[in-house]
Tab-separated table of C-alpha atoms and ligand atoms in Angstrom:
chain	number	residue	atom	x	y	z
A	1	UNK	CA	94.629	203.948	151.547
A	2	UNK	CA	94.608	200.936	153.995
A	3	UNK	CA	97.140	199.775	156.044
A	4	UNK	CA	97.785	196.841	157.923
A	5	UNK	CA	100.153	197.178	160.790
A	6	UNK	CA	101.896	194.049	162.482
A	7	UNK	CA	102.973	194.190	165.911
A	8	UNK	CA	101.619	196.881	166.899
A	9	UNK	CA	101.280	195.551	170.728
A	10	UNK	CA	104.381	193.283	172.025
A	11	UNK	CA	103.264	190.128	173.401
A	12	UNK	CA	103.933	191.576	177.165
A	13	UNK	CA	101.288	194.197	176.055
A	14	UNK	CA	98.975	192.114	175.018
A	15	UNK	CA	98.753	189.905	177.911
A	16	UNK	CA	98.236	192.488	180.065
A	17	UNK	CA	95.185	193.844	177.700
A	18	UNK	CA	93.844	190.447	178.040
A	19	UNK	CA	94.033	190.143	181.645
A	20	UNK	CA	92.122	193.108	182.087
A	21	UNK	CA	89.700	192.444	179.866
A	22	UNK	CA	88.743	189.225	180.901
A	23	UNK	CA	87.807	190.546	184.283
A	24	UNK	CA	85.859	193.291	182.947
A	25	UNK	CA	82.166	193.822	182.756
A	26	UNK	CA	80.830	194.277	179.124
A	27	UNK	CA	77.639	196.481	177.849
A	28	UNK	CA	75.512	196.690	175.117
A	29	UNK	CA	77.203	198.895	172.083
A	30	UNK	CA	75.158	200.247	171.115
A	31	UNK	CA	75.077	203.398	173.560
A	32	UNK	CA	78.418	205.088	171.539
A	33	UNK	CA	76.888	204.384	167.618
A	34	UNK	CA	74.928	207.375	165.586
A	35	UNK	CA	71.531	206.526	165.494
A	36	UNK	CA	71.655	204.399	162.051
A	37	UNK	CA	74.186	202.198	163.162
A	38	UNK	CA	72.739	201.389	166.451
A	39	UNK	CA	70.323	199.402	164.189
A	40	UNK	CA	72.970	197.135	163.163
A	41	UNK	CA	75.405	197.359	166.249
A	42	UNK	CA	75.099	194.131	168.534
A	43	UNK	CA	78.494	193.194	169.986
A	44	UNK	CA	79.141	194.578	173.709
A	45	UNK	CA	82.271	197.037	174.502
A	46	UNK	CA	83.936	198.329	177.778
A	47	UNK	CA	81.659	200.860	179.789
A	48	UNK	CA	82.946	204.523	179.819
A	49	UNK	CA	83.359	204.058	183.533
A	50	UNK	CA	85.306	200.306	183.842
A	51	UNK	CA	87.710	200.757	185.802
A	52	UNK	CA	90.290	198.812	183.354
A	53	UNK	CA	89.868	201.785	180.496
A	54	UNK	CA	91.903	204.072	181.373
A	55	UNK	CA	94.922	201.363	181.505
A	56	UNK	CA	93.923	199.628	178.316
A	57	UNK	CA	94.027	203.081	176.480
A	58	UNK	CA	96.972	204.678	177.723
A	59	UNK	CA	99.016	201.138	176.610
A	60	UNK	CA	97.137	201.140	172.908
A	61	UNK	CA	98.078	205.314	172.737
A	62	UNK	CA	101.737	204.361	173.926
A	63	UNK	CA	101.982	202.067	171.433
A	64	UNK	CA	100.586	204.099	168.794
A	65	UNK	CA	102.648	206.948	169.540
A	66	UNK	CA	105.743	204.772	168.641
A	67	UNK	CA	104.487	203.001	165.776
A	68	UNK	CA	106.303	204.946	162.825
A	69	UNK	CA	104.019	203.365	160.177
A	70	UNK	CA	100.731	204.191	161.582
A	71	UNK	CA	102.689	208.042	162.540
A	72	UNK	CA	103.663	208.042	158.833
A	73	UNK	CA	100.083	206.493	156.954
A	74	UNK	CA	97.562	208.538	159.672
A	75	UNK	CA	98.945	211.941	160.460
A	76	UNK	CA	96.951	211.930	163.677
A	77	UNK	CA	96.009	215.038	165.279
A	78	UNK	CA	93.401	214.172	167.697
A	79	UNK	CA	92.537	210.315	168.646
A	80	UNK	CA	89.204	209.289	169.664
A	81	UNK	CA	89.120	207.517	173.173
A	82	UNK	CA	89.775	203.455	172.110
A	83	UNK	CA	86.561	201.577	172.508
A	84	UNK	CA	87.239	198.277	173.485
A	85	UNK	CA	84.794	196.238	172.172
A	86	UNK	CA	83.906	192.037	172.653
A	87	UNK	CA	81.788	189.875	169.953
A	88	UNK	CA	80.748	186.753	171.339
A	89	UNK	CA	78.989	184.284	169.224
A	90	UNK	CA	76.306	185.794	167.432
A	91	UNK	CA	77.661	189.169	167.068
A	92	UNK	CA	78.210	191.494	164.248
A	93	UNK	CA	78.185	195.109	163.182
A	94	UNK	CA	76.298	195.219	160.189
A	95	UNK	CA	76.760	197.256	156.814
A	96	UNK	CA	77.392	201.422	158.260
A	97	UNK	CA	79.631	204.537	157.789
A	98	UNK	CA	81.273	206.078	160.641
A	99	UNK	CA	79.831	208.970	161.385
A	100	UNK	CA	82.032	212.782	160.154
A	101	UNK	CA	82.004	214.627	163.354
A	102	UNK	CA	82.456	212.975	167.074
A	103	UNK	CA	83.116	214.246	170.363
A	104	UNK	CA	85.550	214.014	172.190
A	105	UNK	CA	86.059	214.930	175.304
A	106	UNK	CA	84.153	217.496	175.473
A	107	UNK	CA	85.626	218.979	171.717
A	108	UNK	CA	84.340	218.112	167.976
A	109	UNK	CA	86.699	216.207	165.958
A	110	UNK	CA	85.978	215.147	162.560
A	111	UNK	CA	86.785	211.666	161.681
A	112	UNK	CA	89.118	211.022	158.518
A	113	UNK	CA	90.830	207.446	159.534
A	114	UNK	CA	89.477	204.457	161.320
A	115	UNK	CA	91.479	201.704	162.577
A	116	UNK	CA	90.816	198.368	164.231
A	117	UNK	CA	93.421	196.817	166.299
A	118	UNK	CA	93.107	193.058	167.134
A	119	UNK	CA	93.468	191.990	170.661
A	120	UNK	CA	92.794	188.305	170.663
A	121	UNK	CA	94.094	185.687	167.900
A	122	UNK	CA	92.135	184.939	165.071
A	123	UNK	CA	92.417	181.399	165.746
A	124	UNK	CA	90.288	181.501	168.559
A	125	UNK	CA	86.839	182.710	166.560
A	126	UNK	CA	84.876	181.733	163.738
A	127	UNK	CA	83.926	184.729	161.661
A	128	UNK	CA	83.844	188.098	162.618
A	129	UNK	CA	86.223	189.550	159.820
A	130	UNK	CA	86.207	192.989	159.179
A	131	UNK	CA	84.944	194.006	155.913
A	132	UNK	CA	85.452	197.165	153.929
A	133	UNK	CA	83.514	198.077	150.694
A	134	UNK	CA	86.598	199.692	148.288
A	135	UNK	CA	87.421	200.216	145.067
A	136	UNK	CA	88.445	196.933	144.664
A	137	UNK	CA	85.281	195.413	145.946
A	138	UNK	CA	84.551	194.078	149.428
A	139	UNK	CA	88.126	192.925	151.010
A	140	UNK	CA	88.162	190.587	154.247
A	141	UNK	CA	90.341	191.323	157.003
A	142	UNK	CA	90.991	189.133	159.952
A	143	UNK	CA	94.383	190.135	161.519
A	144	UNK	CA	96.801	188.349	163.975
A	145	UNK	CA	96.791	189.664	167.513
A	146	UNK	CA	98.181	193.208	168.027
A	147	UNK	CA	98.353	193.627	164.557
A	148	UNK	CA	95.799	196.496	163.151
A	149	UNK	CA	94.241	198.214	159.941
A	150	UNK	CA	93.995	201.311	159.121
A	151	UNK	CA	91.069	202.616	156.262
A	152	UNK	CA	89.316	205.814	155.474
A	153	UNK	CA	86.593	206.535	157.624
A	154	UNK	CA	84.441	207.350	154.857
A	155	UNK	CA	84.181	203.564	153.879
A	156	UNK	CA	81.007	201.475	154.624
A	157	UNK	CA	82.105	198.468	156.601
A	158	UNK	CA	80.965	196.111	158.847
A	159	UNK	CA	82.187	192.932	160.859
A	160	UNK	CA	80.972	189.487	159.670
A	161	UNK	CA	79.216	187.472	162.688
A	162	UNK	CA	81.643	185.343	164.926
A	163	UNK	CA	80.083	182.220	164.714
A	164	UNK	CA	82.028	180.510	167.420
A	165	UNK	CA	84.569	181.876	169.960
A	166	UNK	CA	85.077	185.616	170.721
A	167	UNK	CA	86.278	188.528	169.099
A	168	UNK	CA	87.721	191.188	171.080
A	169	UNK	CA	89.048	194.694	169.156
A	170	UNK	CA	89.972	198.204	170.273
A	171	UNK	CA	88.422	200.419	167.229
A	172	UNK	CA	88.969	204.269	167.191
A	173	UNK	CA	88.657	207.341	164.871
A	174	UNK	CA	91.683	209.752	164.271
A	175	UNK	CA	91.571	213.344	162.532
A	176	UNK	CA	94.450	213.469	160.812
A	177	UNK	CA	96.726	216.215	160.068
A	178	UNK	CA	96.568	216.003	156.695
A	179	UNK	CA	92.447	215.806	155.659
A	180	UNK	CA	93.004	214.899	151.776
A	181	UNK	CA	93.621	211.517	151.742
A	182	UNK	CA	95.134	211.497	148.169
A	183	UNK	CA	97.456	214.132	149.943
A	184	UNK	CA	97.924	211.843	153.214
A	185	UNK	CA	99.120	209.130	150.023
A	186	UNK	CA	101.233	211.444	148.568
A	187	UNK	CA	103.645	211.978	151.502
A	188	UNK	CA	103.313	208.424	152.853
A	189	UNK	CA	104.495	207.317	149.445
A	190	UNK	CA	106.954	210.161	149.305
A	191	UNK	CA	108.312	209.325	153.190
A	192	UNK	CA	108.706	205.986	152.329
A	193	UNK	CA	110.600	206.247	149.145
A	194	UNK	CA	113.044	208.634	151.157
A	195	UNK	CA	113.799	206.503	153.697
A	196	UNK	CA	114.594	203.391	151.817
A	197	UNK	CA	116.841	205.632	149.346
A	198	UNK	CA	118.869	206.659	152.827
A	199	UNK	CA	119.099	203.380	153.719
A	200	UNK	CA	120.677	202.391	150.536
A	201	UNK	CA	122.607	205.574	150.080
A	202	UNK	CA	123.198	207.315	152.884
A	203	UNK	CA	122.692	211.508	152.665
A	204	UNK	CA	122.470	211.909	149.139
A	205	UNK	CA	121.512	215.264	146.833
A	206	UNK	CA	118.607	213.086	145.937
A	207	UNK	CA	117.846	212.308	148.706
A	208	UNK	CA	117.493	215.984	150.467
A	209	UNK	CA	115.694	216.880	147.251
A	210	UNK	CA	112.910	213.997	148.068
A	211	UNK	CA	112.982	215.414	151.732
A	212	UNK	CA	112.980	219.157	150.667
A	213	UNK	CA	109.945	218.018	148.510
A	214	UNK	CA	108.259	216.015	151.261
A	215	UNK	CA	108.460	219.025	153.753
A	216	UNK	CA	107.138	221.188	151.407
A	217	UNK	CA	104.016	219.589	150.317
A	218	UNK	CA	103.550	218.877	154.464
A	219	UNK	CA	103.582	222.446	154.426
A	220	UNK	CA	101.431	222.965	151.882
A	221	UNK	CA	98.269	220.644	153.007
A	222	UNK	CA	98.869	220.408	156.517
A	223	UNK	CA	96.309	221.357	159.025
A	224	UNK	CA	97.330	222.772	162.365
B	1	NI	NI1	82.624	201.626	161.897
């Protein structure tokens, strides 16, 4: 399943993002890819130690935490520290998979969901969409600024070179609660069909049957 996700940052946030970032110093990316997609890595991303991270991250993780779409289509159980990452003209990330298990901090997560979330607007580059290989064949996507996508981590994608202008992007990897992601469907699907039947009719029998249902199947698949 993938998501898009407007307005994920207010405007307020994202200026502030920006600010930072445009002071920032900016290193080669390839230091945090596996060793295959180093090869194809060139775009630069916020150093480990900038002093801006920390800041930039705990705004994207606020906002996250309050987003009830990306709650609701992710599941997360452990999020991967936010690189922040800058293509200037002539950058891409070229055709890769994300790689199963990470670290972080210090602990092994496995990745199951991927997002990008789009800091600058898409006005202001040439290029440098982000491309996933699906089912339906190689989809485009080139989002508005604090908007983001959300797509299975076991995709191969890659980002198109920015011919002019610059692309900056906070990308991360979550482990989700719920590791099937036919079952991660299931109760999106099943969450969202509940809600809008409340909103139309209020507490119905239905309607605690559908959240009876949903609870159970959580139950069922989720992984604590
Ligand atoms: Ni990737």
């Amino acid at each position: 399943m993938i998501v898009c996700i407007g307005d994920v940052l207010t405007p307020d946030e994202l200026s502030k993002i920006t600010t930072m970032v445009e002071v920032a110093e900016f290193v080669d990316g390839k230091t945090t890819a596996g060793w295959h997609a180093s090869l194809v890595k060139h775009n630069t991303q916020l150093p480990k130690d900038a002093p801006e991270l920390d800041n930039i991250r705990k705004l994207i993780s606020a906002a996250l935490q309050r987003n009830r779409l990306f709650q609701m289509a992710v599941r997360p159980k452990r999020i991967h520290p936010m690189l922040i990452s800058r293509y200037q003209t002539g950058m891409a990330y070229g055709v890769h998979t994300d790689d199963a298990l990470m670290n972080s901090q210090q602990q092994l997560m496995r990745s199951d969901v991927s997002f990008t979330l789009f800091l600058n607007s898409p006005e202001e580059y040439q290029g440098g969409e982000l491309v996933i290989d699906s089912t339906q064949g190689e989809q485009p996507y080139k989002l508005e600024a604090g908007a983001m996508i959300v797509y299975p981590s076991s995709t191969l994608h890659w980002v198109e070179t920015v011919t002019s202008g610059v692309r900056l992007a906070a990308v991360s990897w979550v482990q989700s609660l719920i590791r099937d992601p036919q079952e991660r469907e299931i109760l999106f699907d099943l969450d969202t069909a509940r809600q809008a039947l409340f909103k139309q009719q209020g507490k119905t029998r239905e309607f605690d049957l559908l959240s009876k249902t949903h609870a159970n199947l959580l139950r069922k698949w989720v992984e604590v």
